[in-house]
Tab-separated table of C-alpha atoms in Angstrom:
chain	number	residue	atom	x	y	z
A	89	VAL	CA	-79.508	-148.561	53.677
A	90	ASN	CA	-75.978	-149.599	54.641
A	91	VAL	CA	-73.686	-146.620	54.382
A	92	GLY	CA	-69.920	-147.232	54.698
A	93	LYS	CA	-66.573	-146.123	53.398
A	94	GLY	CA	-66.676	-148.604	50.552
A	95	SER	CA	-63.605	-150.006	48.815
A	96	HIS	CA	-61.625	-148.031	46.259
A	97	PRO	CA	-58.533	-149.897	44.944
A	98	ASP	CA	-57.941	-147.088	42.435
A	99	MET	CA	-57.130	-144.773	45.367
A	100	VAL	CA	-54.264	-146.909	46.677
A	101	LYS	CA	-50.786	-145.447	46.260
A	102	VAL	CA	-47.623	-147.560	46.095
A	103	PHE	CA	-44.183	-145.988	46.312
A	104	GLY	CA	-40.622	-146.615	47.456
A	105	PRO	CA	-37.330	-148.057	46.166
A	106	GLY	CA	-38.708	-151.604	46.112
A	107	VAL	CA	-41.030	-150.800	43.192
A	108	GLU	CA	-38.764	-148.457	41.227
A	109	ARG	CA	-37.840	-149.615	37.736
A	110	SER	CA	-34.127	-149.607	38.542
A	111	GLY	CA	-31.684	-148.961	41.357
A	112	LEU	CA	-31.941	-152.248	43.258
A	113	LYS	CA	-29.038	-154.602	43.854
A	114	ALA	CA	-29.123	-158.325	44.481
A	115	ASN	CA	-28.943	-159.503	48.106
A	116	GLU	CA	-29.465	-155.967	49.434
A	117	PRO	CA	-32.660	-155.332	51.473
A	118	THR	CA	-35.268	-152.981	50.030
A	119	HIS	CA	-38.836	-151.898	50.771
A	120	PHE	CA	-41.897	-150.043	49.530
A	121	THR	CA	-45.009	-148.486	51.073
A	122	VAL	CA	-48.675	-149.147	50.279
A	123	ASP	CA	-50.843	-146.154	51.207
A	124	CYS	CA	-54.524	-147.111	51.680
A	125	SER	CA	-55.562	-143.990	53.597
A	126	GLY	CA	-57.980	-142.897	50.865
A	127	ALA	CA	-59.072	-146.322	49.664
A	128	GLY	CA	-61.717	-147.223	52.227
A	129	ASP	CA	-62.134	-150.684	53.721
A	130	GLY	CA	-60.172	-153.650	52.448
A	131	ASP	CA	-57.146	-155.891	52.795
A	132	VAL	CA	-53.776	-155.527	51.063
A	133	SER	CA	-52.162	-158.554	49.425
A	134	VAL	CA	-48.756	-158.663	47.754
A	135	GLY	CA	-46.985	-161.081	45.418
A	136	ILE	CA	-43.350	-160.850	44.299
A	137	LYS	CA	-42.090	-163.205	41.591
A	138	TRP	CA	-38.952	-163.563	39.534
A	139	ASP	CA	-38.872	-163.684	35.762
A	140	SER	CA	-38.768	-167.378	34.794
A	141	SER	CA	-35.543	-166.897	32.806
A	142	THR	CA	-33.712	-165.589	35.862
A	143	LEU	CA	-33.764	-168.576	38.179
A	144	GLY	CA	-35.023	-171.279	35.832
A	145	ASP	CA	-38.310	-171.890	37.677
A	146	LYS	CA	-41.735	-171.208	36.206
A	147	GLU	CA	-42.831	-169.141	39.180
A	148	ALA	CA	-40.021	-168.202	41.539
A	149	ASP	CA	-41.560	-166.575	44.598
A	150	VAL	CA	-39.620	-164.051	46.659
A	151	ASP	CA	-40.188	-163.954	50.411
A	152	PHE	CA	-41.328	-160.674	51.934
A	153	ASP	CA	-42.661	-159.168	55.164
A	154	ILE	CA	-45.740	-156.938	55.448
A	155	ILE	CA	-45.609	-154.530	58.384
A	156	PRO	CA	-48.834	-152.610	59.227
A	157	ASN	CA	-48.385	-148.974	60.205
A	158	ALA	CA	-50.696	-146.763	62.283
A	159	ASN	CA	-51.744	-144.432	59.441
A	160	ASP	CA	-53.533	-146.835	57.079
A	161	THR	CA	-50.266	-147.693	55.335
A	162	VAL	CA	-48.209	-150.875	55.234
A	163	THR	CA	-44.502	-151.370	54.615
A	164	VAL	CA	-43.345	-154.310	52.510
A	165	LYS	CA	-39.748	-155.487	52.962
A	166	TYR	CA	-37.893	-158.021	50.806
A	167	VAL	CA	-34.441	-158.984	49.568
A	168	PRO	CA	-33.862	-159.621	45.829
A	169	PRO	CA	-32.030	-162.991	45.756
A	170	ALA	CA	-30.170	-162.419	42.480
A	171	ALA	CA	-29.699	-160.056	39.583
A	172	GLY	CA	-32.420	-160.019	36.943
A	173	ARG	CA	-36.049	-158.902	36.736
A	174	LEU	CA	-38.917	-159.301	39.170
A	175	THR	CA	-42.630	-158.499	39.161
A	176	VAL	CA	-44.371	-156.941	42.150
A	177	LYS	CA	-48.168	-157.230	42.327
A	178	VAL	CA	-50.184	-155.229	44.853
A	179	LEU	CA	-53.907	-155.923	45.331
A	180	PHE	CA	-56.572	-154.229	47.438
A	181	THR	CA	-59.715	-156.294	48.039
A	182	ASP	CA	-58.376	-158.751	45.427
A	183	LYS	CA	-58.132	-156.052	42.754
A	184	GLU	CA	-54.867	-154.672	41.395
A	185	VAL	CA	-54.026	-151.130	42.394
A	186	PRO	CA	-52.858	-148.456	39.910
A	187	TYR	CA	-49.570	-149.235	38.091
A	188	SER	CA	-49.560	-152.825	39.375
A	189	PRO	CA	-47.787	-155.028	38.390
A	190	PHE	CA	-44.507	-153.186	38.908
A	191	ILE	CA	-41.586	-154.439	36.786
A	192	VAL	CA	-38.321	-154.007	38.692
A	193	LYS	CA	-34.788	-154.483	37.379
A	194	VAL	CA	-32.230	-155.824	39.855
A	195	ASP	CA	-28.537	-155.262	39.186
A	196	PRO	CA	-25.721	-157.486	40.483
A	197	SER	CA	-24.418	-156.473	43.892
A	198	HIS	CA	-20.884	-157.259	42.789
A	199	ASP	CA	-18.487	-157.093	39.846
A	200	ALA	CA	-16.152	-160.087	39.854
A	201	SER	CA	-14.041	-158.564	37.057
A	202	LYS	CA	-12.793	-155.980	39.575
A	203	VAL	CA	-11.517	-158.639	41.981
A	204	LYS	CA	-7.799	-159.437	41.908
A	205	ALA	CA	-6.072	-162.522	43.291
A	206	GLU	CA	-2.302	-162.517	43.760
A	207	GLY	CA	0.449	-164.032	45.862
A	208	PRO	CA	2.904	-166.946	46.052
A	209	GLY	CA	0.095	-169.510	46.169
A	210	LEU	CA	-0.826	-168.552	42.590
A	211	ALA	CA	2.699	-167.995	41.250
A	212	ARG	CA	3.504	-169.329	37.795
A	213	LYS	CA	6.792	-170.729	39.088
A	214	GLY	CA	4.671	-173.073	41.169
A	215	VAL	CA	4.428	-174.249	44.749
A	216	GLU	CA	5.868	-177.146	46.715
A	217	SER	CA	3.930	-180.192	47.866
A	218	GLY	CA	3.592	-180.306	51.648
A	219	LYS	CA	4.726	-176.697	52.072
A	220	PRO	CA	2.107	-174.148	53.300
A	221	THR	CA	1.451	-171.249	50.954
A	222	HIS	CA	-1.107	-168.486	50.502
A	223	PHE	CA	-2.514	-165.797	48.231
A	224	THR	CA	-4.588	-162.637	48.710
A	225	VAL	CA	-7.926	-161.732	47.118
A	226	LEU	CA	-8.550	-157.974	46.770
A	227	THR	CA	-12.232	-156.986	46.536
A	228	LYS	CA	-12.172	-153.197	46.956
A	229	GLY	CA	-14.622	-151.559	44.553
A	230	ALA	CA	-16.166	-154.910	43.570
A	231	GLY	CA	-19.227	-154.761	45.826
A	232	LYS	CA	-20.441	-157.393	48.266
A	233	ALA	CA	-20.559	-161.113	47.522
A	234	PRO	CA	-19.290	-164.401	48.974
A	235	LEU	CA	-15.785	-165.524	48.015
A	236	ASP	CA	-15.308	-169.157	47.046
A	237	VAL	CA	-12.094	-171.057	46.262
A	238	SER	CA	-11.778	-174.627	44.985
A	239	PHE	CA	-8.866	-176.811	43.875
A	240	SER	CA	-8.586	-179.535	41.246
A	241	SER	CA	-6.076	-181.456	43.395
A	242	PRO	CA	-6.051	-182.401	47.096
A	243	VAL	CA	-4.981	-179.703	49.571
A	244	LYS	CA	-4.685	-179.526	53.355
A	245	ASP	CA	-5.146	-176.753	55.927
A	246	PHE	CA	-7.408	-174.765	53.576
A	247	ASP	CA	-8.732	-171.547	55.121
A	248	ILE	CA	-10.113	-168.168	54.013
A	249	ILE	CA	-9.378	-165.295	56.402
A	250	ASP	CA	-11.220	-161.965	56.180
A	251	ASN	CA	-8.748	-159.125	56.776
A	252	TYR	CA	-11.564	-156.534	57.067
A	253	ASP	CA	-9.785	-154.199	54.645
A	254	TYR	CA	-11.471	-155.330	51.399
A	255	SER	CA	-9.062	-158.255	51.198
A	256	GLN	CA	-9.099	-161.917	52.176
A	257	THR	CA	-6.167	-164.276	52.625
A	258	VAL	CA	-6.454	-167.814	51.289
A	259	LYS	CA	-4.166	-170.368	52.956
A	260	TYR	CA	-3.575	-173.930	51.804
A	261	THR	CA	-0.991	-176.689	51.656
A	262	PRO	CA	-0.778	-178.642	48.370
A	263	ALA	CA	-0.826	-182.376	49.004
A	264	GLN	CA	-0.131	-183.844	45.565
A	265	GLN	CA	2.521	-182.985	42.998
A	266	GLY	CA	1.612	-182.201	39.419
A	267	GLU	CA	-0.422	-179.495	37.734
A	268	MET	CA	-3.236	-177.987	39.806
A	269	THR	CA	-6.059	-175.625	38.817
A	270	ILE	CA	-7.377	-173.111	41.349
A	271	PHE	CA	-10.854	-171.663	40.819
A	272	VAL	CA	-11.609	-168.325	42.513
A	273	THR	CA	-15.159	-166.960	42.292
A	274	PHE	CA	-16.880	-163.887	43.757
A	275	GLY	CA	-20.642	-164.156	44.030
A	276	GLY	CA	-20.460	-167.262	41.846
A	277	ASP	CA	-18.616	-165.463	39.028
A	278	PRO	CA	-14.929	-166.067	38.143
A	279	VAL	CA	-12.603	-163.272	39.252
A	280	SER	CA	-10.056	-161.721	36.913
A	281	ARG	CA	-7.666	-164.361	35.438
A	282	SER	CA	-9.443	-167.262	37.179
A	283	PRO	CA	-8.960	-170.212	36.914
A	284	PHE	CA	-5.256	-170.227	37.815
A	285	THR	CA	-2.898	-173.025	36.792
A	286	VAL	CA	-0.166	-173.780	39.327
A	287	GLY	CA	2.550	-176.422	39.166
A	288	VAL	CA	3.071	-178.415	42.364
A	289	ALA	CA	6.636	-179.667	42.762
A	290	ALA	CA	7.722	-182.653	44.843
A	291	PRO	CA	8.930	-181.864	48.394
A	292	LEU	CA	12.476	-180.496	48.520
A	293	ASP	CA	15.152	-183.061	49.467
A	294	LEU	CA	18.559	-181.382	49.817
A	295	ASN	CA	20.246	-184.761	50.301
A	296	LYS	CA	19.705	-185.412	46.589
A	297	VAL	CA	21.586	-182.272	45.490
A	298	ALA	CA	25.088	-183.212	44.285
A	299	VAL	CA	28.020	-180.799	43.811
A	300	ASP	CA	30.948	-181.884	41.626
A	301	GLY	CA	34.158	-180.143	40.561
A	302	LEU	CA	35.322	-178.482	43.786
A	303	ASP	CA	38.003	-181.048	44.626
A	304	GLY	CA	41.679	-180.174	44.268
A	305	ARG	CA	43.431	-176.864	43.629
A	306	VAL	CA	42.744	-174.141	41.066
A	307	GLU	CA	44.848	-171.269	39.750
A	308	VAL	CA	44.302	-167.596	40.551
A	309	ASN	CA	42.842	-165.444	37.753
A	310	ASN	CA	41.916	-168.481	35.663
A	311	LYS	CA	38.267	-169.157	34.838
A	312	GLN	CA	36.888	-172.085	36.790
A	313	GLN	CA	33.640	-174.018	36.908
A	314	PHE	CA	31.847	-176.674	38.916
A	315	GLU	CA	28.422	-178.246	38.578
A	316	VAL	CA	25.336	-178.718	40.728
A	317	ASN	CA	23.023	-181.644	39.952
A	318	THR	CA	19.482	-181.253	41.348
A	319	LYS	CA	17.874	-184.314	39.724
A	320	GLY	CA	15.240	-185.804	42.029
A	321	ALA	CA	15.677	-183.058	44.636
A	322	GLY	CA	12.150	-181.691	44.180
A	323	GLY	CA	11.364	-178.174	45.340
A	324	GLN	CA	10.734	-175.234	43.059
A	325	GLY	CA	14.040	-175.343	41.228
A	326	HIS	CA	15.541	-172.050	42.441
A	327	LEU	CA	19.305	-172.514	42.793
A	328	GLU	CA	21.466	-169.934	44.574
A	329	VAL	CA	25.265	-170.000	44.822
A	330	GLU	CA	27.498	-167.731	46.917
A	331	ILE	CA	31.317	-167.764	46.795
A	332	LEU	CA	33.475	-165.950	49.374
A	333	SER	CA	37.209	-165.303	48.949
A	334	PRO	CA	39.754	-165.849	51.765
A	335	SER	CA	39.305	-162.138	52.636
A	336	GLN	CA	35.514	-162.660	52.866
A	337	ARG	CA	34.829	-160.783	49.661
A	338	ALA	CA	32.013	-161.937	47.400
A	339	VAL	CA	33.253	-163.516	44.185
A	340	ARG	CA	31.115	-162.964	41.125
A	341	CYS	CA	29.704	-166.214	39.769
A	342	LYS	CA	27.234	-167.188	37.078
A	343	ALA	CA	24.950	-170.217	36.934
A	344	GLU	CA	23.652	-171.599	33.657
A	345	PRO	CA	22.015	-174.905	32.716
A	346	ARG	CA	24.180	-177.539	31.092
A	347	PRO	CA	23.150	-177.946	27.440
A	348	GLY	CA	20.863	-180.945	27.088
A	349	ASN	CA	20.433	-181.471	30.839
A	350	ALA	CA	18.193	-179.054	32.729
A	351	ASN	CA	18.910	-180.831	36.024
A	352	VAL	CA	22.573	-179.775	35.977
A	353	SER	CA	23.750	-176.179	36.453
A	354	LEU	CA	27.276	-175.051	35.567
A	355	ILE	CA	28.712	-172.457	37.954
A	356	HIS	CA	31.404	-170.203	36.436
A	357	TYR	CA	33.755	-168.054	38.531
A	358	THR	CA	37.290	-166.635	38.547
A	359	PRO	CA	39.347	-166.683	41.794
A	360	THR	CA	41.297	-163.453	42.327
A	361	GLU	CA	43.396	-164.248	45.397
A	362	GLU	CA	45.177	-167.214	46.942
A	363	GLY	CA	43.730	-169.137	49.863
A	364	VAL	CA	40.687	-171.197	50.814
A	365	TYR	CA	37.334	-170.181	49.306
A	366	ALA	CA	33.912	-170.848	50.837
A	367	VAL	CA	31.165	-172.021	48.482
A	368	ASN	CA	27.550	-171.962	49.670
A	369	VAL	CA	24.942	-173.748	47.517
């Protein structure tokens, strides 16, 4: 008569966060314990598979490690690769243990809707071709996930810098004028307001800016005007004019587009003292 411990799969206990119905997050390590101390002789085998609708494969296996312990228990470690549902099977001597298979729900490790992207590189007023620019991506409270940025038009000097304060700085230099779309994703999901549409202006050429109407003399206390033509000058179209009186006082002036010609701005001002005025455009 051969007398031994025998094999009792029904005495195996499985517990730990890795087999709980909920509470797991994608890409975050987890584990569970298989206790065979009262199950007799036998080998433990484990299988972890994703629901076919999650990753698109019929049987998507998940890698895991089995670590034997000194007290007739083993620890199983694995990392859920994505959000969704997985099935954990635990067998002892090729027979399923109680409560196996375990159905586990995995939540996303991130929330892209909580990510904000802002800065001059995303400004509606646009950017300038050949001029370096940047924007900041704020991820505080959004969890952990890789940040990805792509452009519909050519760019140079593209870089993503981790600031280690739940923010990352994206640097780039637009290389082609026209309308450009910027896609910002967090963990593969679009962040708030992405994609961004940004106009890329031609490089600024100040030699093509023409000022007309400042020749000759004008009368004190009479309204005056001159014009600035920026056609073909490129840049982002922000015109600034400063007028200083002979006593170095700022003279109030107003710029407005000429009706029917957006490339020409009319500058209105009224001189209040005699002498030579300085006009900075």
